[in-house]
C-alpha positions as a printed NumPy array, in Angstrom:
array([[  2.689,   3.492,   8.158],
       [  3.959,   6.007,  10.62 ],
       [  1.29 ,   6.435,  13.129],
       [ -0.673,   3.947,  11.79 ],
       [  1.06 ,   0.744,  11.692],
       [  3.807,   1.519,  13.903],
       [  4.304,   4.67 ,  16.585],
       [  7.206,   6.326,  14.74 ],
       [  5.475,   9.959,  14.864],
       [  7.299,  11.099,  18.144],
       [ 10.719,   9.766,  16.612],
       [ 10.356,  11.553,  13.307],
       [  9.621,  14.891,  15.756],
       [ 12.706,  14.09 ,  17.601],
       [ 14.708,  14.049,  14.669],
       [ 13.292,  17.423,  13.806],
       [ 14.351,  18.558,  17.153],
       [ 18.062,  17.427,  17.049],
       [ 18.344,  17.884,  14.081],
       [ 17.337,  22.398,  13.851],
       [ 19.241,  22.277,  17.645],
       [ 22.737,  21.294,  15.697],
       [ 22.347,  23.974,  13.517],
       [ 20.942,  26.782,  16.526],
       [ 17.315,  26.819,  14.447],
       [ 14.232,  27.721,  15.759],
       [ 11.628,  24.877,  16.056],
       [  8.145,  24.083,  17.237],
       [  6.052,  21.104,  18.576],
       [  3.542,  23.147,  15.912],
       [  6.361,  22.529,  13.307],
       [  6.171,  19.256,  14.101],
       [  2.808,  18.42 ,  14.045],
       [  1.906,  20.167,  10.671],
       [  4.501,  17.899,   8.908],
       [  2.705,  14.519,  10.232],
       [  1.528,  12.687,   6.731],
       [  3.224,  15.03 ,   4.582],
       [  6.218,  13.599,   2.425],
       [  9.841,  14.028,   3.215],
       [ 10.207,  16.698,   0.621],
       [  7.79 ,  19.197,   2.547],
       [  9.612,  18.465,   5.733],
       [ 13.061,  18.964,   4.567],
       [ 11.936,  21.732,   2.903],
       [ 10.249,  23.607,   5.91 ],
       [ 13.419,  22.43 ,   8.022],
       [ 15.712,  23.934,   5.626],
       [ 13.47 ,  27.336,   5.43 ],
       [ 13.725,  27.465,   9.241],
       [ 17.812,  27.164,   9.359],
       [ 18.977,  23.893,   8.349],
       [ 21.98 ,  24.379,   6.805],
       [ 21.638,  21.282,   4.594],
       [ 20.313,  20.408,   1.32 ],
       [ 16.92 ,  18.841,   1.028],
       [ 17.741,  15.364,   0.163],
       [ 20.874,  15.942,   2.565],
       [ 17.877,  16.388,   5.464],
       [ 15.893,  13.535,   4.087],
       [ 18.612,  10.951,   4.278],
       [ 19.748,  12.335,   7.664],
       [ 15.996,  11.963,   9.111],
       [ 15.278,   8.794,   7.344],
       [ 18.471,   7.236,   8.747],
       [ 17.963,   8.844,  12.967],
       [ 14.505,   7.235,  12.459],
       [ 15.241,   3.493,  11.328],
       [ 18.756,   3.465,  13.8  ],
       [ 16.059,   4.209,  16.479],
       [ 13.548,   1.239,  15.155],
       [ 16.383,  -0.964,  14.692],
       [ 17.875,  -0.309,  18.596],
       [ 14.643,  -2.049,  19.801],
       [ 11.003,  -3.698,  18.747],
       [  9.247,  -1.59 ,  16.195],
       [  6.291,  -0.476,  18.503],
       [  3.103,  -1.228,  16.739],
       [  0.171,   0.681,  16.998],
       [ -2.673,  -1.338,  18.834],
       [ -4.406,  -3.819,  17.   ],
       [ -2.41 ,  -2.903,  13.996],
       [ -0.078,  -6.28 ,  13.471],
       [ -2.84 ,  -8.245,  14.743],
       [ -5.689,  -6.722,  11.664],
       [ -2.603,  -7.333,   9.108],
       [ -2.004, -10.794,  10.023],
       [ -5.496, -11.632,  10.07 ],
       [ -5.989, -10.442,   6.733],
       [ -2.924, -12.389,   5.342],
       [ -4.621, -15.314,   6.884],
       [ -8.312, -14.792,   5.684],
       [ -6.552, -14.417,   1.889],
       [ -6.671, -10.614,   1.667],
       [ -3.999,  -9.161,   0.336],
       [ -2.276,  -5.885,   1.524],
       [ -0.31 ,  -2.795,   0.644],
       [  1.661,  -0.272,   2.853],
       [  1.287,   2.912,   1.472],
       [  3.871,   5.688,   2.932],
       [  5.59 ,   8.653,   2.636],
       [  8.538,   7.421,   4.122],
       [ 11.728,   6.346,   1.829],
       [ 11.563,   2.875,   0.637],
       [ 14.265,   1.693,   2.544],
       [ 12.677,   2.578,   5.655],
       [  9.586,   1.037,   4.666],
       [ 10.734,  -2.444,   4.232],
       [ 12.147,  -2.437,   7.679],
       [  8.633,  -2.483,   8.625],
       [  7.511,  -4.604,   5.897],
       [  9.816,  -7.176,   6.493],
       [  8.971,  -7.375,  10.282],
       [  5.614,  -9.082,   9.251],
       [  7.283, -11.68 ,   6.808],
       [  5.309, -14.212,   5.056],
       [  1.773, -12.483,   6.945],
       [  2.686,  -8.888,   5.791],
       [  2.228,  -7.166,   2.454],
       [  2.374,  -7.845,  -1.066],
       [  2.846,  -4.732,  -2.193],
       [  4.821,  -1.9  ,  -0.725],
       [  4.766,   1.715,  -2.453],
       [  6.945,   4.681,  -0.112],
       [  7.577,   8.227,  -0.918],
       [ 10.589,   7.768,  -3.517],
       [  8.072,   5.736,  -5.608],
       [  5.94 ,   8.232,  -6.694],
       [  6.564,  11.729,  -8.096],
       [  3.559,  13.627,  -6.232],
       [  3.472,  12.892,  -2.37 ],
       [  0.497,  12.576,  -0.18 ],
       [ -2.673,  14.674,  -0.65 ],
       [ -2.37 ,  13.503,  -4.212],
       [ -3.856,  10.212,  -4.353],
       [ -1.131,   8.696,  -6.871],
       [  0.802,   6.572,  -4.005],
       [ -2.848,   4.696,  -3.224],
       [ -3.816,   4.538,  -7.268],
       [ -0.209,   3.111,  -7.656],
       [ -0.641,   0.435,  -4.576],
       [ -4.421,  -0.645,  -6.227],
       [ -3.146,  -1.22 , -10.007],
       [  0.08 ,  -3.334,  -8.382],
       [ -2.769,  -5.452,  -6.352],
       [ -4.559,  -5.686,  -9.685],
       [ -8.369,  -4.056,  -7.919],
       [-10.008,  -0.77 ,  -8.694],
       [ -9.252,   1.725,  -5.849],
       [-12.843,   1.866,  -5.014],
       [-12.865,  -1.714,  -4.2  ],
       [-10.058,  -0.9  ,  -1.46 ],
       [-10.386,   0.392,   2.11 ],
       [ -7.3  ,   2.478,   3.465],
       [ -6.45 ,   3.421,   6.96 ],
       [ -4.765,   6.553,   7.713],
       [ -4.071,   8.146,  10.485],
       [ -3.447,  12.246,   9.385],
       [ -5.624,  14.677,   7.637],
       [ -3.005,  14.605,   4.533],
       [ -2.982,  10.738,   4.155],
       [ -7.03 ,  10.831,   4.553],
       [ -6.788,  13.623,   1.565],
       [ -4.946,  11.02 ,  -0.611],
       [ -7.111,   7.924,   0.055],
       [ -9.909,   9.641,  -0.565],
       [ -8.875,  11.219,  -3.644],
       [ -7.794,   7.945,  -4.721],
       [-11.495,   6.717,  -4.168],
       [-10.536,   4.24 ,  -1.832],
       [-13.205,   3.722,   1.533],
       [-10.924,   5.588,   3.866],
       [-10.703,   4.964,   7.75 ],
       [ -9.102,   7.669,   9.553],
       [ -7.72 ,   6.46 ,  13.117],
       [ -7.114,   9.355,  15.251],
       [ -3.511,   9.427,  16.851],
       [ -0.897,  12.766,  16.806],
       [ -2.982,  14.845,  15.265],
       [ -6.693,  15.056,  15.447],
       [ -8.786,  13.933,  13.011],
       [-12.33 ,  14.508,  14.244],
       [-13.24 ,  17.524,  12.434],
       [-11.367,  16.905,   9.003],
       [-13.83 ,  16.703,   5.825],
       [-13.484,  13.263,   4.04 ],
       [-13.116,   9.554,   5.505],
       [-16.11 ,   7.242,   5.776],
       [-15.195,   5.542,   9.11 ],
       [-13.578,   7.711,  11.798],
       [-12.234,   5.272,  15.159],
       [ -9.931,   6.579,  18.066],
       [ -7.736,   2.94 ,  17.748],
       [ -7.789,  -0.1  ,  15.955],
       [ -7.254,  -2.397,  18.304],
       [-10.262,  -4.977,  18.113],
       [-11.317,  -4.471,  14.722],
       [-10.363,  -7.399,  13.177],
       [-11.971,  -8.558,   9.508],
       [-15.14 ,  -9.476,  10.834],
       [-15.107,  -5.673,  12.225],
       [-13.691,  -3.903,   9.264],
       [-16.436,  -5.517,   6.933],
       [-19.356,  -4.266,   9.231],
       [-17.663,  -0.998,   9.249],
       [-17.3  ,  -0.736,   5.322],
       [-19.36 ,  -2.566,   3.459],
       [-21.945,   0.617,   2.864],
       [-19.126,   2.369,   1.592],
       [-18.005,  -0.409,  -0.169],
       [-21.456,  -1.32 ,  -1.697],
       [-21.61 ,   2.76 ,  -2.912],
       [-18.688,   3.114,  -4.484],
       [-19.836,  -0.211,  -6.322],
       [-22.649,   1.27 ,  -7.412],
       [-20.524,   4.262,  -8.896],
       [-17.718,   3.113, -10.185],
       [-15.711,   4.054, -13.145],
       [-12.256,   3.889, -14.832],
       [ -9.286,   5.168, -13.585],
       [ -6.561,   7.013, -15.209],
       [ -3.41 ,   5.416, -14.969],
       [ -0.768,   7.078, -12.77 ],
       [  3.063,   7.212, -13.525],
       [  5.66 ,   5.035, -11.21 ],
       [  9.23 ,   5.631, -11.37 ],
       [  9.941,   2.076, -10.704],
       [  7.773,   1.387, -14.368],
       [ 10.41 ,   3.611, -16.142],
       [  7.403,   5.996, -17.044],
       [  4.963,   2.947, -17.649],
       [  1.947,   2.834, -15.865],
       [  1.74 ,   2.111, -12.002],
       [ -0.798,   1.535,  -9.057],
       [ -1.19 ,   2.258,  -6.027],
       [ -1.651,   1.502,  -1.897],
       [ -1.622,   3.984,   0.992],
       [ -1.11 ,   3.784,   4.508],
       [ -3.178,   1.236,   4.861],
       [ -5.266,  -0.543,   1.941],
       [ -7.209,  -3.856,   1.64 ],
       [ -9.142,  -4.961,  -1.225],
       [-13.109,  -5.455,  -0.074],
       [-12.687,  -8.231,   3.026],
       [-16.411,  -9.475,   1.947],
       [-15.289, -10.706,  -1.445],
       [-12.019, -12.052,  -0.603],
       [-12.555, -14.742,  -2.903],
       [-12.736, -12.689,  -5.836],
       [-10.99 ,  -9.539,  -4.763],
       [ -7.326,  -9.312,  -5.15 ],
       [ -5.742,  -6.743,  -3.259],
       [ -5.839,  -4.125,   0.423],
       [ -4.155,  -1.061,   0.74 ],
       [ -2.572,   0.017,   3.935]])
């Protein structure tokens, strides 16, 4: 979502910035940067190791809540051709997940920008016990949209979120954006921007992935949700869709 969907990366740094200058902290743009993808927990954990007077949760909450008063103050600004792929998706039948690190809460603000054309599933940080590289958030997003992971493509935009969606098994696109992404192992499709790949696109630029993870798939373990109350749970990253050439039998997208 962050960096992907919409350009929240340099308010999640500024937070950082404010938030180890209250408490006279030293701090980084390399701090910064080596957080992008990671989940909360990491961050409030480095932040905390570097000075932050504050409990980890306590730095969480804090960050969480600087971030969505900032998205709130104005329009959420969208990453190019982001909105404009989801819709179209929504529209051709394909369903959708956001997949995200961030807290719930903050992910529905997004979410609920969209409306009726956004996702049908939503899966954030707080939903899963192991954060991004650990593909559980994307396993969790492909059981709720009722499709094998390998029958999903995810979009991603750090080398930690790429980690998880391809763990998961899920075709992975990794969009370059604050951190580069051009050297990473893992990801079938790498692309600088996703504005102008719309569903015609994204099929060209998956369907050999697609058709080879078809050729090898097998079951999945079933991953643990919180939400479930221990039970069983599935999963969608940053940015998964179920296989846009068999929309009409294919029920579900990560994103």
């Amino acid at each position: 979502m962050d960096g992907t969907i919409v350009d929240t990366e340099p308010i999640w740094q500024r937070s950082q910035v404010d938030l180890t200058n209250r408490y006279g902290a030293e701090w980084t743009e390399e701090d910064g940067l080596s957080l992008v993808g990671s989940g909360l927990e990491r961050s409030g954990e480095l932040l905390r190791a570097k000075g932050v007077d504050m409990e980890v949760e306590e730095i969480i909450q804090w960050m969480t809540d600087y971030v969505m008063e900032h998205l709130r103050a104005s329009e959420l600004p969208w990453r190019p051709g982001a909105r404009e792929l989801i819709e179209e998706l929504h529209d051709r039948g394909i369903p959708t997940a956001l997949v995200t690190m961030s807290r719930r809460k903050m992910a529905l603000v997004v979410a609920e920008a969209l409306g009726e054309r956004g996702f049908r599933v939503v899966v954030a940080g707080d939903d899963v016990d192991r954060p991004k590289p650990f593909p559980d958030a994307y396993l969790s997003a492909a059981a709720q949209l009722g499709v094998e992971p390998t029958a999903c493509v995810a979009i991603e935009d750090s080398a930690t979120g790429v980690a998880s969606a391809v763990a998961s098994g899920a075709v992975t696109i990794a969009v370059e954006h604050i951190v580069p992404l051009s050297e990473i192992a893992g990801g079938d499709v790498h692309l600088t921007t996703l504005a102008g790949v719309d569903v015609d696109r994204l099929v060209e630029l998956t369907t050999p992935a697609l058709a080879a993870r078809a050729a090898q798939a097998g079951p999945t373990p079933p991953v643990p949700d919180r939400r479930a109350s221990g039970g069983p749970a599935v999963p969608v990253g940053r940015g998964a869709v179920p296989d846009p050439a068999h929309a009409a039998d294919t029920e579900g997208v990560t994103r």
